[in-house]
CSV table of C-alpha atoms in Angstrom, one decimal:
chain,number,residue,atom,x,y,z
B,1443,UNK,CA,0.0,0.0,0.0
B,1444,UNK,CA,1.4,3.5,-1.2
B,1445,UNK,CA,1.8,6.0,1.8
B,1446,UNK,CA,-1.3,7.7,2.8
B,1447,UNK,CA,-1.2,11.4,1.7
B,1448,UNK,CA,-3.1,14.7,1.8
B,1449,UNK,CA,-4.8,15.1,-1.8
B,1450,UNK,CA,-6.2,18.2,-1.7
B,1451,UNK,CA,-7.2,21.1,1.4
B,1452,UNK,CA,-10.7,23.5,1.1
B,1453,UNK,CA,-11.5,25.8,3.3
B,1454,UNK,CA,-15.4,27.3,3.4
B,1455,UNK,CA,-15.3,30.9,4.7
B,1456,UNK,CA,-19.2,31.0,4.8
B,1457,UNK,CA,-20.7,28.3,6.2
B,1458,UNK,CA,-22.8,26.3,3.5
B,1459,UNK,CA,-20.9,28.8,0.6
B,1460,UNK,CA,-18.8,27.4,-2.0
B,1461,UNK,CA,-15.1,25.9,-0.9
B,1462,UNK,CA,-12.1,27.6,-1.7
B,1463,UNK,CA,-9.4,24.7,-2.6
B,1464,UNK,CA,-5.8,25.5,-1.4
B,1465,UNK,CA,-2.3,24.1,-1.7
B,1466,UNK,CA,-1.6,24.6,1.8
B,1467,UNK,CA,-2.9,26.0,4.9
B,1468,UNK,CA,-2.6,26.7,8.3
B,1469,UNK,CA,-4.6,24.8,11.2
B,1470,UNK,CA,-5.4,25.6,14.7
B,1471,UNK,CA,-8.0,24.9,17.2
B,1472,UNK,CA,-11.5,25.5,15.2
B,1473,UNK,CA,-10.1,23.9,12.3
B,1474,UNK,CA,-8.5,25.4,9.2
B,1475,UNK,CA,-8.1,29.1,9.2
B,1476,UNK,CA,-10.6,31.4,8.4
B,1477,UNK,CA,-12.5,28.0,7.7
B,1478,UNK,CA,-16.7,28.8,8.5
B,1479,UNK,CA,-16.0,32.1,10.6
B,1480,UNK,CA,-18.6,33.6,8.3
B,1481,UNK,CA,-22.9,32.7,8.3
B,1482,UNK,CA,-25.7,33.1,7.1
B,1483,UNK,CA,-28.9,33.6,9.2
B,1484,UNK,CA,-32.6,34.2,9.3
B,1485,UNK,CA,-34.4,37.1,10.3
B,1486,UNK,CA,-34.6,34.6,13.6
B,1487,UNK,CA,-31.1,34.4,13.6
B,1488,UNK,CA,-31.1,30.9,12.8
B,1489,UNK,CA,-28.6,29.6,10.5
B,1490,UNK,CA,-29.3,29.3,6.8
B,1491,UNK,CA,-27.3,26.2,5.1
B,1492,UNK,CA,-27.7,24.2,1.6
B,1493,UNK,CA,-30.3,22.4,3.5
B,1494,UNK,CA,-32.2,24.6,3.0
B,1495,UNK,CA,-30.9,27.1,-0.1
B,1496,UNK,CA,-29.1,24.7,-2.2
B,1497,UNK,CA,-28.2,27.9,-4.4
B,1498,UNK,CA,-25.7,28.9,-1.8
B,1499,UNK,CA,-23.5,26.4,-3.5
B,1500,UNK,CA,-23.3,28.7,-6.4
B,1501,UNK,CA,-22.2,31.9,-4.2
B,1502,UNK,CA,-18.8,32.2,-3.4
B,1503,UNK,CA,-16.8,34.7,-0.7
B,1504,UNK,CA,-12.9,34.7,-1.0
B,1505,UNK,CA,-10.8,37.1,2.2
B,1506,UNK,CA,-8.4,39.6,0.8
B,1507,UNK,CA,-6.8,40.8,3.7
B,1508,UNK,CA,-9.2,42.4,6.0
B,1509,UNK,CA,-11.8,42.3,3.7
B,1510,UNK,CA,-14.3,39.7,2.0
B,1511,UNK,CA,-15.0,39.3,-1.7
B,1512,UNK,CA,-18.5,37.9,-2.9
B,1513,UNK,CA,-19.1,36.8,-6.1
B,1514,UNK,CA,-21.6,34.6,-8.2
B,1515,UNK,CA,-22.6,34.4,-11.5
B,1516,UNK,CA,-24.8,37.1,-13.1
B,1517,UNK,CA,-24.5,39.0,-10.5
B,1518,UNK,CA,-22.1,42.2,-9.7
B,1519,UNK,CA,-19.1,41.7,-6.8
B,1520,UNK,CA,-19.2,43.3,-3.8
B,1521,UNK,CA,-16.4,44.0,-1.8
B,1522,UNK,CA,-16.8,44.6,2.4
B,1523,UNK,CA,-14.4,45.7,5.0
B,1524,UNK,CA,-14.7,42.8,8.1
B,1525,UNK,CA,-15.7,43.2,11.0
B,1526,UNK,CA,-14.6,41.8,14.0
B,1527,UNK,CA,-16.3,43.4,16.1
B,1528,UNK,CA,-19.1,45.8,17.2
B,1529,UNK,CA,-23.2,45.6,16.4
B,1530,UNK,CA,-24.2,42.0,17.7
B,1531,UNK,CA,-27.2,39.7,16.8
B,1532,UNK,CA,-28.3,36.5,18.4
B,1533,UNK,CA,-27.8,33.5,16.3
B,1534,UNK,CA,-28.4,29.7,16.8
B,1535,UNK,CA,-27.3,26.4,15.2
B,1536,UNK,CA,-30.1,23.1,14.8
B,1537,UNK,CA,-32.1,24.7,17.7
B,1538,UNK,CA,-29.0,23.3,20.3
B,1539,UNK,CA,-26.5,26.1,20.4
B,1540,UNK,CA,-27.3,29.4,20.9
B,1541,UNK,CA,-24.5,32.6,20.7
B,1542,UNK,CA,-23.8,36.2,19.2
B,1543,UNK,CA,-22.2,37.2,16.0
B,1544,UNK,CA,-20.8,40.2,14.6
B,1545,UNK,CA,-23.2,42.3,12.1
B,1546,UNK,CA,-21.6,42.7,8.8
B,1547,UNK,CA,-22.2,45.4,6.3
B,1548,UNK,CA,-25.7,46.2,5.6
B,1549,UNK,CA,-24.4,45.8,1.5
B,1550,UNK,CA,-23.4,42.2,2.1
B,1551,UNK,CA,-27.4,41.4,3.4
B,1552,UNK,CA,-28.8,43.1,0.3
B,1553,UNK,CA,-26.3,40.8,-1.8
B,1554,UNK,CA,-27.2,37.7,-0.5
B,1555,UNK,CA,-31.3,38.0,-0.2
B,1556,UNK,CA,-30.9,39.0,-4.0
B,1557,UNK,CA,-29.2,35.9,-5.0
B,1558,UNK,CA,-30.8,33.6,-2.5
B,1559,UNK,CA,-34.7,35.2,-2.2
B,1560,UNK,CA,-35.2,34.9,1.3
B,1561,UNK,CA,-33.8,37.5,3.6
B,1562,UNK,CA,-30.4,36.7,4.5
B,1563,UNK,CA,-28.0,38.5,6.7
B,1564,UNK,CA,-24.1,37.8,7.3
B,1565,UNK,CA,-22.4,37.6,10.9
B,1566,UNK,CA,-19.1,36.8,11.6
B,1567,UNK,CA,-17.7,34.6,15.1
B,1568,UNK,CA,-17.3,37.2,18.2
B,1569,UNK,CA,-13.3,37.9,19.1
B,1570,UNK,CA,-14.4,35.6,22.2
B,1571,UNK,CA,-16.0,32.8,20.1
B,1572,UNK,CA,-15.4,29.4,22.2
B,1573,UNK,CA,-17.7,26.7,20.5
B,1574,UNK,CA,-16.7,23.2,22.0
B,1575,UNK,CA,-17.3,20.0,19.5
B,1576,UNK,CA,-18.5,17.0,21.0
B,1577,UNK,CA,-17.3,13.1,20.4
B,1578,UNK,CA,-14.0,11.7,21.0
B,1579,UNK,CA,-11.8,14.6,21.2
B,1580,UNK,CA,-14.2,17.4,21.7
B,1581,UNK,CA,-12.0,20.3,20.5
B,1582,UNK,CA,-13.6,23.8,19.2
B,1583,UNK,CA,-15.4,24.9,16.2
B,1584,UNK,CA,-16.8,28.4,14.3
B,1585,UNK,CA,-20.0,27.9,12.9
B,1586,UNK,CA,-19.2,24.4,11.5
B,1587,UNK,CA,-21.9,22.4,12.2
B,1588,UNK,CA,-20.2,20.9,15.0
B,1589,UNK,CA,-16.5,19.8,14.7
B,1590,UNK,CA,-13.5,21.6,13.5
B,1591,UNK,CA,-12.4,19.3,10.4
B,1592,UNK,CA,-14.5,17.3,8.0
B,1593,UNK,CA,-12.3,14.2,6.6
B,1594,UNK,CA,-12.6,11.9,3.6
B,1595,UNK,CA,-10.6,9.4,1.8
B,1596,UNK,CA,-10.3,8.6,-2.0
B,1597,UNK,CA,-10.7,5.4,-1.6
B,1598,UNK,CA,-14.4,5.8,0.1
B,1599,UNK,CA,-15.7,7.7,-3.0
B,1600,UNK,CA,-14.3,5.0,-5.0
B,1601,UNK,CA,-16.0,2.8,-3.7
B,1602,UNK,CA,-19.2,4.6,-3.2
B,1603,UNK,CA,-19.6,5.6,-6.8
B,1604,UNK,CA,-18.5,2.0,-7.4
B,1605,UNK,CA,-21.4,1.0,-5.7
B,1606,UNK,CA,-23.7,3.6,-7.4
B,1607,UNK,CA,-22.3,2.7,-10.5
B,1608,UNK,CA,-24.1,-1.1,-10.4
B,1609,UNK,CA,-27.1,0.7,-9.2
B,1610,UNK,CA,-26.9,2.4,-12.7
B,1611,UNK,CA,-26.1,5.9,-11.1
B,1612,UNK,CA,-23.7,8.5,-12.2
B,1613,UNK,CA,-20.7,8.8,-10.1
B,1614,UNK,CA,-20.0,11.9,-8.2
B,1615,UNK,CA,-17.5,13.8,-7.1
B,1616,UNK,CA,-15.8,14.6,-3.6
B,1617,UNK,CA,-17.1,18.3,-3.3
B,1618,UNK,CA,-20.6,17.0,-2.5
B,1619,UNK,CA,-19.3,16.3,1.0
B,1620,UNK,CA,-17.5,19.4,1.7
B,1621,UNK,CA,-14.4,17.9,3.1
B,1622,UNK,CA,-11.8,20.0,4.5
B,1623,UNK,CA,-8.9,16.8,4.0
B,1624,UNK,CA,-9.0,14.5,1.7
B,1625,UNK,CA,-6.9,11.6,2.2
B,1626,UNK,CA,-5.5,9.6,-0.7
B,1627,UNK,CA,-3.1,6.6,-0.5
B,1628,UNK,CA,-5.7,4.4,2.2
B,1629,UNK,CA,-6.9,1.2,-0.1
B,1630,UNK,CA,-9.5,0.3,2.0
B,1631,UNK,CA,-12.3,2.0,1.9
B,1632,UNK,CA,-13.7,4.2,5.3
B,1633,UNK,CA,-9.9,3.5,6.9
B,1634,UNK,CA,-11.0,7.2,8.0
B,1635,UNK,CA,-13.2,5.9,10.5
B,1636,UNK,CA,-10.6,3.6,12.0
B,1637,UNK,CA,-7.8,6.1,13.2
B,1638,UNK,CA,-8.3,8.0,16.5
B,1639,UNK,CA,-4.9,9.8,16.4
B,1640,UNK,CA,-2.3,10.9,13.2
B,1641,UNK,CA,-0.6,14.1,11.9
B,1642,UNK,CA,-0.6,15.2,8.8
B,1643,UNK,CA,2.5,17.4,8.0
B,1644,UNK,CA,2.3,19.6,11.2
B,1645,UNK,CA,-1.5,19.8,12.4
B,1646,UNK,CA,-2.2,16.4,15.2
B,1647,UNK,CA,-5.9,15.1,14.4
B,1648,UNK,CA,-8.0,13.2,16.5
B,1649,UNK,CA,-11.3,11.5,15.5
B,1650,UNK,CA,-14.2,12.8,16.7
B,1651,UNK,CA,-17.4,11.5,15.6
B,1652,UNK,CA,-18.7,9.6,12.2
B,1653,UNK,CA,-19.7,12.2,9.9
B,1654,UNK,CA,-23.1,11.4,9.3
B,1655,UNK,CA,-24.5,13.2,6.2
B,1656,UNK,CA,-27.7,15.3,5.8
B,1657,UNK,CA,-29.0,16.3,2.2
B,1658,UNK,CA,-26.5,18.1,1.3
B,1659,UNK,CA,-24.3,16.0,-0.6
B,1660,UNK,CA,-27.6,15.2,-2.7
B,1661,UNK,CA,-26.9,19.4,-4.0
B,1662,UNK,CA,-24.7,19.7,-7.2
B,1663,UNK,CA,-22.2,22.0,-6.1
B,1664,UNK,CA,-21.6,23.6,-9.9
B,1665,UNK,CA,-25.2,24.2,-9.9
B,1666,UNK,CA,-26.5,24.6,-6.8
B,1667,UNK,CA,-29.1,22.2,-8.1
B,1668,UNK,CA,-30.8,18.8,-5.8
B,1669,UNK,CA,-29.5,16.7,-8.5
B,1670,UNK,CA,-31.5,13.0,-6.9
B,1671,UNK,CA,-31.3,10.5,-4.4
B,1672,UNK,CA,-27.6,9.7,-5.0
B,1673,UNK,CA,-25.3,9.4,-2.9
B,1674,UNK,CA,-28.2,9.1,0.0
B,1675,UNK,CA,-29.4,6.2,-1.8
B,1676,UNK,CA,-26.3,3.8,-2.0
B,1677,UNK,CA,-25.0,4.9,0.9
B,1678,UNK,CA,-28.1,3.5,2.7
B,1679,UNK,CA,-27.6,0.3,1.4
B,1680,UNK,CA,-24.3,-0.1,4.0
B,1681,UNK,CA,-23.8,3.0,5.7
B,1682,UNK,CA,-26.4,3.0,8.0
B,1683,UNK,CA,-25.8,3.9,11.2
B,1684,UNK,CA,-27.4,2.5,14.4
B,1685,UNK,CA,-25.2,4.6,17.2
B,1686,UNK,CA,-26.0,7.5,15.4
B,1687,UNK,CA,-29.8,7.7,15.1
B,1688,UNK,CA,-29.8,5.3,12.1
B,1689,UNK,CA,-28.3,8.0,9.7
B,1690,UNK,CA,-26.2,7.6,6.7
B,1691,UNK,CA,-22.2,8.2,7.2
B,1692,UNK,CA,-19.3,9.4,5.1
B,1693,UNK,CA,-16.2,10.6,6.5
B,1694,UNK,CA,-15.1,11.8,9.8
B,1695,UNK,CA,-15.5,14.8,11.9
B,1696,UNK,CA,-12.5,15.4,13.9
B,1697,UNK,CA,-10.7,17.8,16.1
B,1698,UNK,CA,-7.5,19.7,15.7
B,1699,UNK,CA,-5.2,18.6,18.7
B,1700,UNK,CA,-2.2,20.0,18.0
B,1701,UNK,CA,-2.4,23.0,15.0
B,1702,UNK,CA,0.0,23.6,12.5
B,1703,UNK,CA,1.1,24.1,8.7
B,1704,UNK,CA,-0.1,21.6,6.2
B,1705,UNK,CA,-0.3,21.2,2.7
B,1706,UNK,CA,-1.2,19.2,0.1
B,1707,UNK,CA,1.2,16.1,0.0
B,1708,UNK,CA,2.2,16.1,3.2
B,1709,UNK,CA,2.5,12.5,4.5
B,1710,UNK,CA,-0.2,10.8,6.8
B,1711,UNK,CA,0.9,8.9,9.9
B,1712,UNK,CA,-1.2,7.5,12.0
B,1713,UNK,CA,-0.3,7.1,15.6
B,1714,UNK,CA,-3.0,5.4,17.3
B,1715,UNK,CA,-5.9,3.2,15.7
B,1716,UNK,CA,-9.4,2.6,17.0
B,1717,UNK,CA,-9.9,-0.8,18.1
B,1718,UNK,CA,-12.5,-3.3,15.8
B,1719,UNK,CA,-15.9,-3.2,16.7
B,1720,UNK,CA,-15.0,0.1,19.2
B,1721,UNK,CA,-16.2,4.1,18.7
B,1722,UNK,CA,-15.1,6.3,20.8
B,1723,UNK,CA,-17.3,8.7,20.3
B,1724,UNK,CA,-20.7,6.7,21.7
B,1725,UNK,CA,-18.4,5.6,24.4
């Protein structure tokens, strides 16, 4: 077996936005940096995600510096200063966690209720945003849903769209589960869900929790479109999963122990393994 290796890094600056793919990239405790410090949210202040808005997909925010970049198809650019502090709203995730964020410009709002039809308003994590995770290694997270890194493995979407394939499917592609790391190098399909500790180049990772998958990766990134029961379909057909409310699971959800530089290439090492049959994160 070749040496496991990091194939390719995204970051998502705005939760449930288009990813922003990079060579390399610093890590620290919520993750990747600048990595879903940005949302979305309801008049309510409750989050807005592809869940919902599938479109989002097709919206895409870039940093420059101190300030953020949106752009989408058809529509004009706009250009805001961040803010890192100052006007607060209340803002909430699934209903379970409940904090502030910071009120960006009143230009970004307009921008995204025109693309999106529903009003929509940006906020940014407070300068004293502490979010803990939950699993395994608990660790900290922005507005990710609730871990800091979201892992996959080459091999797992080869065999998936192997799978769907036979089922006389069209095979899709890795940005459907918004990975942060994608690992290549594992033959085995899921090893992901096996390690509890590795590195990769300087960041430590520990596993946190199955990554059990909502209908999101049913949304054709390019498009923004619900494109069909696939992968939800095949992925039903083995990854169900009991311990976790009988969902469906791809990838891992994991914590960054110890943070650090990483890029794409750096080597995978695995220091400890999870034992058969065990998950730590229902222990």
């Amino acid at each position: 077996m070749s040496a496991a290796k990091v194939a390719a890094l995204a970051y998502y600056p705005v939760k449930g936005l288009a990813g922003i793919p990079v060579e390399a990239a610093e890590a620290g405790p919520t993750g990747l940096l600048n990595d879903r410090l940005f949302m979305l949210v309801e008049p309510d202040g409750s989050f807005l995600s592809q869940r919902k808005l599938p479109a989002m997909a097709t919206l895409h925010a870039e940093l420059a510096g101190d300030h953020l970049r949106l752009s989408a198809a058809g529509a004009p650019d706009v250009e805001l200063e961040i803010q890192y502090d100052g006007k607060r709203r209340d803002v909430s995730l699934f209903g379970k966690w409940f904090g502030q964020g910071v009120v960006q410009a009143a230009a970004a709002d307009e921008w995204f209720t025109a693309r999106l039809g529903t009003p929509a308003a940006l906020v940014r994590v407070t300068p004293e945003h502490e979010r803990p995770g939950w699993g395994a290694h608990r660790g900290l997270t922005g507005y990710g849903d609730a871990h800091a890194l979201m892992i996959t493995s080459q091999s797992s979407l080869d065999g998936l769209n192997q799978r769907i394939l036979e089922h006389g499917g069209a095979a899709i592609p890795m940005n459907r589960f918004r990975p942060n790391i994608v690992v290549s190098g594992w033959s085995e399909p899921h090893t992901e869900d096996k390690v509890l500790r590795m590195t990769a180049g300087a960041v430590e990772i520990g596993y946190s929790a199955r990554g059990i998958r909502c209908a999101v990766p049913t949304v054709e990134q390019s498009t923004g479109v619900k494109s069909g029961p696939e992968p939800t379909r095949t992925l039903a057909t083995y990854r169900r999963e009991p311990a976790y409310g009988g969902g469906v699971s791809f990838g891992v959800k994991a914590a960054v122990l110890a943070g650090g530089a990483i890029r794409v290439g750096d080597e995978i090492a695995v220091q400890e393994w999870i034992p058969d049959g065990a998950d730590p994160a229902q222990d």
